[in-house]
Each structure stands twice: as structure tokens, then as C-alpha cells.
Amino acid sequence: MTQDTSTYYIWIGGSCDYGHKERAGGAAVVIEHNGNIISRDVISDLHTTEFRMMLTLMVKVMQEIPEGSDILFLTNAAYIQNFDKTPTAKSANRTSSESKDASSLAISAESRGRKARANPDLIIQCIEEKKRHNSVGVKIVQYHKSPLLIETHDRATEAMAKTRKEFHQKNNRLSVSSEIVVSVSMPPCAQEGEDGTENSSHLSR
């Protein structure tokens, strides 16, 4: 791909593990400008999707890149092509907690030739940030032919796994702490009588 030296090329990928109860998600970017990689970034969170993470990171990137720039996001995720399409009244009523179902609806609707836009809160932010720049677009590229895109998916997956691991470690520590508190607060088993002598049950020989 021939690159324009003035354009910021943003390779962006995401990852989400729906197989876990806490459903961690992540997204990562590699930013190229004037033929050089100028920065990398990655985010992750719990109870989310890769689409929410990718849109969140798109907002962050557009905020950080100098105003009036030309920006092109490069990805294999067709979902984010609608990042600047105004949400419908129906989609605007969806909450972030419904993002998994909404994402499924988006995929289903795309297959029927309709445009369904989940995550309206983030799309609205993308629309506002886009106004700061000369141009912002999304280009779909082939995953296996794009080393930097593969890198973003790998980094997003690592961040997602780290977030999930830290979540479980924290919960385990809290669980252990709770058990200790309960143990300390419980009265000890009677080993001595009230007068300081051993219980009679221990004296029978």
C-alpha cells in the first residue's frame, strides 16, 4: 500500500473472549506517519466487547493526533466502518450492557444489507472528534497480509488476558482476606475451662 507522508495511518485491531463470565475485551493501535511508526497504544476492560474497545481507542487517537490531520484507520473489522454514521433512535436506546447482543444484531443486520449501529454513545464521540480533522476514514485490509494489523490483535489479546488475570487475582485476594477475617472473629474452640484449667474432657485418662 502506497502511503501519503502527510496522513496518519492507524492500524487497529481488537479481541474479546465471550467464553468467560467477565467477558474481557481489548483493542490496540500502531500509528504510522511519514513512513515511520510513531506510537503504539492498547486498552482493555471487563464486561465489554472488542467493538467498544476499538471505538474507544479511535476516540482517544483522534483526540491525541494534531487537529486538522488526515487519518486513515486500517483494520479487518468491517464493523467500525460505521464509526461516523449517526445512530438511529432505536440504537440510541441501547445501553453499553447490551453491547454483546447489539454487536450480534449488527452482524445479523449487515448480512441482510441493513445498517445497524450499536454503541451509539461511542459513535457520537467519534463523530465529534472527526470534526476536528481534515479527513478521517476506515479502510478494510487483509489480516494475514498485514503484519502490523496482526500485531494489534496480538497486543489486544495480551492486554485482555492480563486484565482478566488481574481481576481473578484481586478476587482471590479478597476471598482469602474475607476468610481470615471470619476466622479471627469466630470464638476459638474451648481448650480451657472458664477458671483457666483444662476442660474435663481433656483430663480423662
PDB file of C-alpha atoms in Angstrom:
ATOM      1  CA  MET A   1       0.000   0.000   0.000  1.00  0.00           C
ATOM      2  CA  THR A   2       1.399   3.391  -1.043  1.00  0.00           C
ATOM      3  CA  GLN A   3       1.281   5.830   1.830  1.00  0.00           C
ATOM      4  CA  ASP A   4       0.866   9.589   1.755  1.00  0.00           C
ATOM      5  CA  THR A   5       3.517  11.120   4.012  1.00  0.00           C
ATOM      6  CA  SER A   6       1.054  13.611   5.493  1.00  0.00           C
ATOM      7  CA  THR A   7      -1.570  11.024   6.502  1.00  0.00           C
ATOM      8  CA  TYR A   8      -1.680   9.254   9.857  1.00  0.00           C
ATOM      9  CA  TYR A   9      -2.175   5.535   9.225  1.00  0.00           C
ATOM     10  CA  ILE A  10      -3.726   3.833  12.243  1.00  0.00           C
ATOM     11  CA  TRP A  11      -3.601   0.032  12.288  1.00  0.00           C
ATOM     12  CA  ILE A  12      -6.305  -1.040  14.729  1.00  0.00           C
ATOM     13  CA  GLY A  13      -7.415  -4.455  15.958  1.00  0.00           C
ATOM     14  CA  GLY A  14      -9.473  -5.843  18.800  1.00  0.00           C
ATOM     15  CA  SER A  15     -10.073  -9.017  20.749  1.00  0.00           C
ATOM     16  CA  CYS A  16     -12.788 -10.299  23.076  1.00  0.00           C
ATOM     17  CA  ASP A  17     -13.326 -13.556  24.922  1.00  0.00           C
ATOM     18  CA  TYR A  18     -17.029 -14.330  25.142  1.00  0.00           C
ATOM     19  CA  GLY A  19     -16.230 -17.678  26.753  1.00  0.00           C
ATOM     20  CA  HIS A  20     -15.509 -16.074  30.138  1.00  0.00           C
ATOM     21  CA  LYS A  21     -18.116 -14.780  32.550  1.00  0.00           C
ATOM     22  CA  GLU A  22     -16.388 -11.408  32.932  1.00  0.00           C
ATOM     23  CA  ARG A  23     -16.029 -11.082  29.123  1.00  0.00           C
ATOM     24  CA  ALA A  24     -12.846  -9.049  28.885  1.00  0.00           C
ATOM     25  CA  GLY A  25     -12.159  -7.099  25.697  1.00  0.00           C
ATOM     26  CA  GLY A  26      -9.180  -5.238  24.293  1.00  0.00           C
ATOM     27  CA  ALA A  27      -8.028  -3.074  21.392  1.00  0.00           C
ATOM     28  CA  ALA A  28      -4.642  -1.883  20.149  1.00  0.00           C
ATOM     29  CA  VAL A  29      -3.224   0.515  17.573  1.00  0.00           C
ATOM     30  CA  VAL A  30       0.047   1.036  15.748  1.00  0.00           C
ATOM     31  CA  ILE A  31       0.355   4.560  14.325  1.00  0.00           C
ATOM     32  CA  GLU A  32       2.419   5.317  11.221  1.00  0.00           C
ATOM     33  CA  HIS A  33       3.250   8.793   9.957  1.00  0.00           C
ATOM     34  CA  ASN A  34       5.677   9.916   7.288  1.00  0.00           C
ATOM     35  CA  GLY A  35       6.851   6.328   6.810  1.00  0.00           C
ATOM     36  CA  ASN A  36       7.668   5.733  10.484  1.00  0.00           C
ATOM     37  CA  ILE A  37       5.911   4.083  13.407  1.00  0.00           C
ATOM     38  CA  ILE A  38       5.429   6.945  15.851  1.00  0.00           C
ATOM     39  CA  SER A  39       3.437   5.265  18.630  1.00  0.00           C
ATOM     40  CA  ARG A  40       1.592   2.214  19.895  1.00  0.00           C
ATOM     41  CA  ASP A  41      -1.299   2.050  22.330  1.00  0.00           C
ATOM     42  CA  VAL A  42      -3.507  -0.614  23.870  1.00  0.00           C
ATOM     43  CA  ILE A  43      -6.562  -0.631  26.146  1.00  0.00           C
ATOM     44  CA  SER A  44      -8.661  -3.334  27.795  1.00  0.00           C
ATOM     45  CA  ASP A  45     -11.587  -3.650  30.159  1.00  0.00           C
ATOM     46  CA  LEU A  46     -14.077  -6.118  31.628  1.00  0.00           C
ATOM     47  CA  HIS A  47     -17.707  -6.702  30.667  1.00  0.00           C
ATOM     48  CA  THR A  48     -17.262  -5.229  27.199  1.00  0.00           C
ATOM     49  CA  THR A  49     -16.612  -6.176  23.568  1.00  0.00           C
ATOM     50  CA  GLU A  50     -13.777  -5.688  21.093  1.00  0.00           C
ATOM     51  CA  PHE A  51     -16.030  -3.263  19.200  1.00  0.00           C
ATOM     52  CA  ARG A  52     -16.484  -0.963  22.203  1.00  0.00           C
ATOM     53  CA  MET A  53     -12.769  -1.114  22.872  1.00  0.00           C
ATOM     54  CA  MET A  54     -11.910  -0.294  19.252  1.00  0.00           C
ATOM     55  CA  LEU A  55     -14.313   2.659  19.142  1.00  0.00           C
ATOM     56  CA  THR A  56     -12.980   3.900  22.498  1.00  0.00           C
ATOM     57  CA  LEU A  57      -9.435   3.756  21.159  1.00  0.00           C
ATOM     58  CA  MET A  58     -10.456   5.504  17.942  1.00  0.00           C
ATOM     59  CA  VAL A  59     -11.817   8.401  20.018  1.00  0.00           C
ATOM     60  CA  LYS A  60      -8.578   8.525  22.019  1.00  0.00           C
ATOM     61  CA  VAL A  61      -6.404   8.523  18.879  1.00  0.00           C
ATOM     62  CA  MET A  62      -8.425  11.290  17.215  1.00  0.00           C
ATOM     63  CA  GLN A  63      -8.110  13.368  20.387  1.00  0.00           C
ATOM     64  CA  GLU A  64      -4.341  12.958  20.510  1.00  0.00           C
ATOM     65  CA  ILE A  65      -3.457  13.467  16.836  1.00  0.00           C
ATOM     66  CA  PRO A  66      -2.956  17.155  15.871  1.00  0.00           C
ATOM     67  CA  GLU A  67      -6.092  18.987  14.794  1.00  0.00           C
ATOM     68  CA  GLY A  68      -6.690  19.272  11.052  1.00  0.00           C
ATOM     69  CA  SER A  69      -4.946  15.985  10.215  1.00  0.00           C
ATOM     70  CA  ASP A  70      -5.767  13.333   7.645  1.00  0.00           C
ATOM     71  CA  ILE A  71      -6.369   9.994   9.409  1.00  0.00           C
ATOM     72  CA  LEU A  72      -6.942   6.546   7.954  1.00  0.00           C
ATOM     73  CA  PHE A  73      -7.808   3.595  10.192  1.00  0.00           C
ATOM     74  CA  LEU A  74      -6.664   0.240   8.765  1.00  0.00           C
ATOM     75  CA  THR A  75      -8.478  -2.851  10.032  1.00  0.00           C
ATOM     76  CA  ASN A  76     -10.149  -6.121   9.117  1.00  0.00           C
ATOM     77  CA  ALA A  77     -13.172  -5.299  11.320  1.00  0.00           C
ATOM     78  CA  ALA A  78     -15.927  -4.146   8.957  1.00  0.00           C
ATOM     79  CA  TYR A  79     -17.991  -3.136  11.991  1.00  0.00           C
ATOM     80  CA  ILE A  80     -16.099   0.126  12.550  1.00  0.00           C
ATOM     81  CA  GLN A  81     -16.799   1.356   9.016  1.00  0.00           C
ATOM     82  CA  ASN A  82     -19.952   2.864  10.528  1.00  0.00           C
ATOM     83  CA  PHE A  83     -17.998   4.786  13.185  1.00  0.00           C
ATOM     84  CA  ASP A  84     -19.260   8.127  11.819  1.00  0.00           C
ATOM     85  CA  LYS A  85     -22.866   7.185  10.980  1.00  0.00           C
ATOM     86  CA  THR A  86     -25.386   8.953  13.186  1.00  0.00           C
ATOM     87  CA  PRO A  87     -27.127   6.397  15.470  1.00  0.00           C
ATOM     88  CA  THR A  88     -30.836   5.816  14.932  1.00  0.00           C
ATOM     89  CA  ALA A  89     -33.355   6.461  17.701  1.00  0.00           C
ATOM     90  CA  LYS A  90     -33.626   2.709  18.210  1.00  0.00           C
ATOM     91  CA  SER A  91     -29.896   2.156  18.528  1.00  0.00           C
ATOM     92  CA  ALA A  92     -29.500   5.192  20.779  1.00  0.00           C
ATOM     93  CA  ASN A  93     -31.702   3.479  23.357  1.00  0.00           C
ATOM     94  CA  ARG A  94     -29.296   0.579  23.713  1.00  0.00           C
ATOM     95  CA  THR A  95     -27.049   0.609  26.744  1.00  0.00           C
ATOM     96  CA  SER A  96     -23.440  -0.480  26.968  1.00  0.00           C
ATOM     97  CA  SER A  97     -24.541  -3.532  28.951  1.00  0.00           C
ATOM     98  CA  GLU A  98     -26.352  -4.693  25.826  1.00  0.00           C
ATOM     99  CA  SER A  99     -23.262  -4.330  23.651  1.00  0.00           C
ATOM    100  CA  LYS A 100     -22.798  -8.060  23.124  1.00  0.00           C
ATOM    101  CA  ASP A 101     -26.349  -8.543  21.888  1.00  0.00           C
ATOM    102  CA  ALA A 102     -26.171  -5.333  19.898  1.00  0.00           C
ATOM    103  CA  SER A 103     -22.997  -6.462  18.191  1.00  0.00           C
ATOM    104  CA  SER A 104     -24.687  -9.704  17.234  1.00  0.00           C
ATOM    105  CA  LEU A 105     -27.599  -7.712  15.850  1.00  0.00           C
ATOM    106  CA  ALA A 106     -25.183  -5.568  13.844  1.00  0.00           C
ATOM    107  CA  ILE A 107     -23.619  -8.628  12.236  1.00  0.00           C
ATOM    108  CA  SER A 108     -27.052 -10.107  11.517  1.00  0.00           C
ATOM    109  CA  ALA A 109     -28.321  -6.857  10.026  1.00  0.00           C
ATOM    110  CA  GLU A 110     -25.245  -6.427   7.848  1.00  0.00           C
ATOM    111  CA  SER A 111     -25.908  -9.853   6.360  1.00  0.00           C
ATOM    112  CA  ARG A 112     -29.359  -8.606   5.346  1.00  0.00           C
ATOM    113  CA  GLY A 113     -27.968  -5.405   3.827  1.00  0.00           C
ATOM    114  CA  ARG A 114     -29.134  -3.118   6.612  1.00  0.00           C
ATOM    115  CA  LYS A 115     -27.032  -0.799   8.761  1.00  0.00           C
ATOM    116  CA  ALA A 116     -27.372  -1.497  12.466  1.00  0.00           C
ATOM    117  CA  ARG A 117     -25.271   0.665  14.763  1.00  0.00           C
ATOM    118  CA  ALA A 118     -24.635  -0.450  18.311  1.00  0.00           C
ATOM    119  CA  ASN A 119     -22.555   1.519  20.834  1.00  0.00           C
ATOM    120  CA  PRO A 120     -24.239   4.834  19.942  1.00  0.00           C
ATOM    121  CA  ASP A 121     -22.512   6.684  22.797  1.00  0.00           C
ATOM    122  CA  LEU A 122     -19.085   5.977  21.348  1.00  0.00           C
ATOM    123  CA  ILE A 123     -20.175   6.608  17.769  1.00  0.00           C
ATOM    124  CA  ILE A 124     -21.398  10.070  18.812  1.00  0.00           C
ATOM    125  CA  GLN A 125     -17.966  10.733  20.346  1.00  0.00           C
ATOM    126  CA  CYS A 126     -16.282   9.556  17.136  1.00  0.00           C
ATOM    127  CA  ILE A 127     -18.455  11.905  15.084  1.00  0.00           C
ATOM    128  CA  GLU A 128     -17.494  14.846  17.302  1.00  0.00           C
ATOM    129  CA  GLU A 129     -13.776  14.054  17.199  1.00  0.00           C
ATOM    130  CA  LYS A 130     -13.862  13.597  13.429  1.00  0.00           C
ATOM    131  CA  LYS A 131     -14.942  17.249  13.094  1.00  0.00           C
ATOM    132  CA  ARG A 132     -11.541  18.326  14.425  1.00  0.00           C
ATOM    133  CA  HIS A 133      -9.741  16.821  11.438  1.00  0.00           C
ATOM    134  CA  ASN A 134      -9.459  17.368   7.717  1.00  0.00           C
ATOM    135  CA  SER A 135     -10.460  13.768   6.967  1.00  0.00           C
ATOM    136  CA  VAL A 136     -10.989  10.512   8.868  1.00  0.00           C
ATOM    137  CA  GLY A 137     -11.679   7.219   7.115  1.00  0.00           C
ATOM    138  CA  VAL A 138     -11.603   3.447   7.536  1.00  0.00           C
ATOM    139  CA  LYS A 139     -10.013   1.037   5.071  1.00  0.00           C
ATOM    140  CA  ILE A 140     -10.545  -2.731   5.254  1.00  0.00           C
ATOM    141  CA  VAL A 141      -7.325  -4.696   4.733  1.00  0.00           C
ATOM    142  CA  GLN A 142      -6.480  -8.387   4.635  1.00  0.00           C
ATOM    143  CA  TYR A 143      -5.489  -9.633   8.068  1.00  0.00           C
ATOM    144  CA  HIS A 144      -2.903 -12.261   7.050  1.00  0.00           C
ATOM    145  CA  LYS A 145      -1.106  -9.841   4.721  1.00  0.00           C
ATOM    146  CA  SER A 146      -0.800  -7.067   7.314  1.00  0.00           C
ATOM    147  CA  PRO A 147       1.913  -7.690   9.958  1.00  0.00           C
ATOM    148  CA  LEU A 148       1.073  -4.517  11.864  1.00  0.00           C
ATOM    149  CA  LEU A 149      -2.602  -5.475  11.996  1.00  0.00           C
ATOM    150  CA  ILE A 150      -1.644  -8.915  13.300  1.00  0.00           C
ATOM    151  CA  GLU A 151       0.435  -7.142  15.944  1.00  0.00           C
ATOM    152  CA  THR A 152      -2.568  -5.106  17.094  1.00  0.00           C
ATOM    153  CA  HIS A 153      -4.677  -8.251  17.507  1.00  0.00           C
ATOM    154  CA  ASP A 154      -1.886  -9.960  19.473  1.00  0.00           C
ATOM    155  CA  ARG A 155      -1.392  -6.936  21.746  1.00  0.00           C
ATOM    156  CA  ALA A 156      -5.152  -6.589  22.292  1.00  0.00           C
ATOM    157  CA  THR A 157      -5.406 -10.279  23.204  1.00  0.00           C
ATOM    158  CA  GLU A 158      -2.487 -10.000  25.645  1.00  0.00           C
ATOM    159  CA  ALA A 159      -3.996  -6.923  27.311  1.00  0.00           C
ATOM    160  CA  MET A 160      -7.383  -8.613  27.547  1.00  0.00           C
ATOM    161  CA  ALA A 161      -5.856 -11.716  29.149  1.00  0.00           C
ATOM    162  CA  LYS A 162      -3.848  -9.574  31.595  1.00  0.00           C
ATOM    163  CA  THR A 163      -6.948  -7.645  32.648  1.00  0.00           C
ATOM    164  CA  ARG A 164      -8.860 -10.883  33.227  1.00  0.00           C
ATOM    165  CA  LYS A 165      -5.949 -12.398  35.195  1.00  0.00           C
ATOM    166  CA  GLU A 166      -5.620  -9.324  37.424  1.00  0.00           C
ATOM    167  CA  PHE A 167      -9.373  -9.399  38.020  1.00  0.00           C
ATOM    168  CA  HIS A 168      -9.256 -13.004  39.235  1.00  0.00           C
ATOM    169  CA  GLN A 169      -6.116 -12.398  41.336  1.00  0.00           C
ATOM    170  CA  LYS A 170      -7.820  -9.454  43.052  1.00  0.00           C
ATOM    171  CA  ASN A 171     -10.945 -11.519  43.698  1.00  0.00           C
ATOM    172  CA  ASN A 172      -8.862 -14.372  45.112  1.00  0.00           C
ATOM    173  CA  ARG A 173      -7.048 -11.977  47.467  1.00  0.00           C
ATOM    174  CA  LEU A 174     -10.354 -10.517  48.636  1.00  0.00           C
ATOM    175  CA  SER A 175     -11.721 -14.026  49.159  1.00  0.00           C
ATOM    176  CA  VAL A 176      -8.694 -15.046  51.248  1.00  0.00           C
ATOM    177  CA  SER A 177      -8.902 -11.813  53.261  1.00  0.00           C
ATOM    178  CA  SER A 178     -12.583 -12.428  53.974  1.00  0.00           C
ATOM    179  CA  GLU A 179     -11.837 -15.963  55.158  1.00  0.00           C
ATOM    180  CA  ILE A 180      -9.139 -14.654  57.516  1.00  0.00           C
ATOM    181  CA  VAL A 181     -11.485 -12.032  58.981  1.00  0.00           C
ATOM    182  CA  VAL A 182     -14.197 -14.642  59.548  1.00  0.00           C
ATOM    183  CA  SER A 183     -11.686 -16.999  61.140  1.00  0.00           C
ATOM    184  CA  VAL A 184     -10.366 -14.346  63.528  1.00  0.00           C
ATOM    185  CA  SER A 185     -13.837 -13.170  64.509  1.00  0.00           C
ATOM    186  CA  MET A 186     -15.025 -16.698  65.389  1.00  0.00           C
ATOM    187  CA  PRO A 187     -14.537 -17.738  69.044  1.00  0.00           C
ATOM    188  CA  PRO A 188     -11.716 -20.253  69.487  1.00  0.00           C
ATOM    189  CA  CYS A 189     -12.575 -23.834  70.334  1.00  0.00           C
ATOM    190  CA  ALA A 190     -12.749 -24.236  74.136  1.00  0.00           C
ATOM    191  CA  GLN A 191      -9.435 -25.691  75.206  1.00  0.00           C
ATOM    192  CA  GLU A 192      -9.560 -24.391  78.758  1.00  0.00           C
ATOM    193  CA  GLY A 193     -12.276 -24.066  81.349  1.00  0.00           C
ATOM    194  CA  GLU A 194     -13.528 -20.685  82.489  1.00  0.00           C
ATOM    195  CA  ASP A 195     -11.333 -20.960  85.594  1.00  0.00           C
ATOM    196  CA  GLY A 196      -8.202 -21.392  83.485  1.00  0.00           C
ATOM    197  CA  THR A 197      -7.954 -25.169  83.927  1.00  0.00           C
ATOM    198  CA  GLU A 198      -8.182 -27.623  81.080  1.00  0.00           C
ATOM    199  CA  ASN A 199     -11.638 -28.902  80.170  1.00  0.00           C
ATOM    200  CA  SER A 200     -12.587 -32.124  81.894  1.00  0.00           C
ATOM    201  CA  SER A 201     -12.842 -33.845  78.541  1.00  0.00           C
ATOM    202  CA  HIS A 202      -9.116 -33.403  78.163  1.00  0.00           C
ATOM    203  CA  LEU A 203      -8.387 -34.650  81.707  1.00  0.00           C
ATOM    204  CA  SER A 204      -9.967 -38.073  81.462  1.00  0.00           C
ATOM    205  CA  ARG A 205      -7.146 -40.596  81.215  1.00  0.00           C
TER     206      ARG A 205
END
